[in-house]
């Protein structure tokens, strides 16, 4: 017989839910007495949305309050609509949403430039806070950005020389 590497009784909180009389899931499993415990409530009225709201296929109705400040639009909106056709348990759902976020950033910069505003990208990325609280991380990010930029520049320059 091998001896256990850890003594469970020495671990704080170990077996905290072992007592069935102290089961924290009891109210969730037994909902017949919700009225007497004051946990019954009327569902709030749904918010009227005048823009497109994307909804997960896992739910049959929207929550009472939804965000309407940034409806899906452009290429990022197309990608978001495609993502919401998939289940939340599918990793493609989340990858598409991440990609749509990145594309939305570029769309925002293009919209700013088209409107005559030059965006202050370093300030929007929080460079002052990064300088104040994470100088080593900022130096590392700057070094990586410079190295990648130099590599891309060298690659483009070498290809343009080959084309001649």
Coordinates of C-alpha atoms in Angstrom, one line a residue:
X1 CA 0.0 0.0 0.0
X2 CA 1.2 3.4 -0.9
X3 CA 0.8 6.3 1.5
X4 CA -1.2 9.4 0.3
X5 CA 1.0 12.3 -0.7
X6 CA -1.4 14.7 1.0
X7 CA -3.5 14.5 4.1
X8 CA -6.9 15.8 3.1
X9 CA -7.8 16.8 6.6
X10 CA -4.8 19.2 6.6
X11 CA -6.1 21.1 3.6
X12 CA -8.3 24.1 4.6
X13 CA -11.7 23.8 3.1
X14 CA -11.3 20.1 2.1
X15 CA -14.6 18.3 2.2
X16 CA -16.6 21.5 3.0
X17 CA -19.5 20.2 1.0
X18 CA -19.4 16.7 2.3
X19 CA -22.2 17.2 4.9
X20 CA -25.5 16.9 3.0
X21 CA -27.2 19.2 5.5
X22 CA -24.8 22.0 4.5
X23 CA -25.2 21.5 0.7
X24 CA -25.1 24.9 -1.0
X25 CA -26.9 23.6 -4.1
X26 CA -30.0 22.6 -2.1
X27 CA -32.0 25.8 -2.9
X28 CA -31.3 25.4 -6.6
X29 CA -32.3 21.7 -6.7
X30 CA -35.4 22.2 -4.6
X31 CA -37.3 25.2 -5.9
X32 CA -40.8 24.4 -4.8
X33 CA -40.5 26.6 -1.7
X34 CA -39.2 29.7 -3.5
X35 CA -42.4 31.8 -2.7
X36 CA -42.1 31.3 1.0
X37 CA -38.4 32.1 1.0
X38 CA -38.9 35.4 -0.9
X39 CA -37.0 34.3 -4.0
X40 CA -39.9 34.6 -6.4
X41 CA -40.0 37.6 -8.7
X42 CA -41.6 38.8 -11.9
X43 CA -39.5 38.8 -15.0
X44 CA -38.8 42.5 -16.0
X45 CA -40.2 43.8 -19.2
X46 CA -38.0 43.3 -22.2
X47 CA -36.0 46.3 -23.5
X48 CA -37.2 47.4 -26.9
X49 CA -34.2 47.2 -29.2
X50 CA -34.1 49.3 -32.3
X51 CA -30.9 47.7 -33.5
X52 CA -29.8 44.2 -34.3
X53 CA -29.1 42.1 -31.2
X54 CA -27.1 38.9 -31.7
X55 CA -28.2 36.1 -29.4
X56 CA -26.6 32.7 -28.5
X57 CA -28.4 29.7 -29.9
X58 CA -28.3 28.2 -26.4
X59 CA -31.0 30.5 -25.2
X60 CA -34.6 30.8 -26.4
X61 CA -35.0 34.4 -25.3
X62 CA -33.0 37.5 -24.7
X63 CA -32.2 38.9 -21.3
X64 CA -34.4 41.8 -20.2
X65 CA -31.6 44.4 -20.8
X66 CA -29.3 44.2 -23.8
X67 CA -26.5 46.4 -25.1
X68 CA -27.4 48.6 -28.1
X69 CA -24.6 51.0 -28.3
X70 CA -22.6 49.1 -30.9
X71 CA -24.7 47.0 -33.2
X72 CA -22.9 44.6 -35.6
X73 CA -21.8 46.3 -38.8
X74 CA -19.2 45.9 -41.6
X75 CA -17.0 42.9 -42.0
X76 CA -16.8 42.4 -38.2
X77 CA -20.6 42.3 -38.1
X78 CA -20.7 39.6 -40.8
X79 CA -18.1 37.6 -38.8
X80 CA -20.1 38.1 -35.5
X81 CA -23.3 36.9 -37.2
X82 CA -21.5 33.8 -38.4
X83 CA -20.1 33.2 -34.9
X84 CA -23.6 33.3 -33.3
X85 CA -24.8 30.5 -35.6
X86 CA -22.5 28.2 -33.6
X87 CA -22.8 26.9 -30.1
X88 CA -21.0 28.6 -27.3
X89 CA -19.3 25.3 -26.6
X90 CA -17.7 25.4 -30.1
X91 CA -14.3 27.0 -30.0
X92 CA -14.9 28.4 -33.5
X93 CA -17.6 30.6 -31.9
X94 CA -15.1 32.2 -29.7
X95 CA -12.3 32.4 -32.3
X96 CA -14.7 34.2 -34.7
X97 CA -15.7 36.7 -32.0
X98 CA -12.0 37.4 -31.2
X99 CA -11.3 37.9 -34.9
X100 CA -14.3 40.2 -35.2
X101 CA -13.0 42.3 -32.3
X102 CA -9.7 42.7 -34.0
X103 CA -11.3 43.6 -37.3
X104 CA -13.6 46.1 -35.6
X105 CA -10.6 47.9 -34.2
X106 CA -9.2 48.4 -37.8
X107 CA -12.7 49.4 -38.9
X108 CA -12.8 52.0 -36.2
X109 CA -9.4 53.5 -37.2
X110 CA -10.5 53.6 -40.8
X111 CA -13.8 55.4 -39.8
X112 CA -11.8 57.9 -37.7
X113 CA -9.5 58.6 -40.6
X114 CA -12.5 58.9 -43.0
X115 CA -14.1 61.4 -40.6
X116 CA -11.0 63.6 -40.6
X117 CA -9.8 62.5 -37.1
X118 CA -6.3 61.0 -36.6
X119 CA -6.6 58.5 -33.8
X120 CA -4.1 58.6 -31.0
X121 CA -3.5 54.8 -31.0
X122 CA -0.8 54.8 -28.2
X123 CA -3.1 56.7 -25.9
X124 CA -6.0 54.4 -26.7
X125 CA -3.9 51.4 -25.9
X126 CA -3.0 52.8 -22.5
X127 CA 0.6 53.5 -23.0
X128 CA 0.8 56.0 -20.1
X129 CA -0.5 53.4 -17.7
X130 CA 1.8 50.8 -19.1
X131 CA 4.8 53.1 -18.6
X132 CA 3.7 53.9 -15.1
X133 CA 2.9 50.4 -13.9
X134 CA 4.7 47.9 -16.2
X135 CA 7.9 49.4 -17.7
X136 CA 9.5 46.1 -18.3
X137 CA 6.5 44.8 -20.2
X138 CA 6.3 47.9 -22.3
X139 CA 10.0 47.6 -23.1
X140 CA 9.5 44.0 -24.1
X141 CA 6.4 44.8 -26.3
X142 CA 8.3 47.7 -27.9
X143 CA 11.3 45.4 -28.7
X144 CA 9.1 42.7 -30.2
X145 CA 7.2 45.3 -32.3
X146 CA 10.5 46.8 -33.6
X147 CA 11.9 43.4 -34.3
X148 CA 8.8 42.3 -36.2
X149 CA 8.7 45.6 -38.1
X150 CA 12.4 45.3 -39.0
X151 CA 11.8 41.8 -40.2
X152 CA 8.8 42.7 -42.4
X153 CA 10.7 45.7 -43.8
X154 CA 13.7 43.5 -44.7
X155 CA 11.4 40.9 -46.2
X156 CA 9.5 43.4 -48.4
X157 CA 12.8 45.0 -49.4
X158 CA 14.3 41.7 -50.4
X159 CA 11.3 40.7 -52.5
X160 CA 11.2 44.1 -54.2
X161 CA 14.9 43.6 -55.2
X162 CA 14.1 40.1 -56.5
X163 CA 11.3 41.4 -58.6
X164 CA 13.6 43.8 -60.5

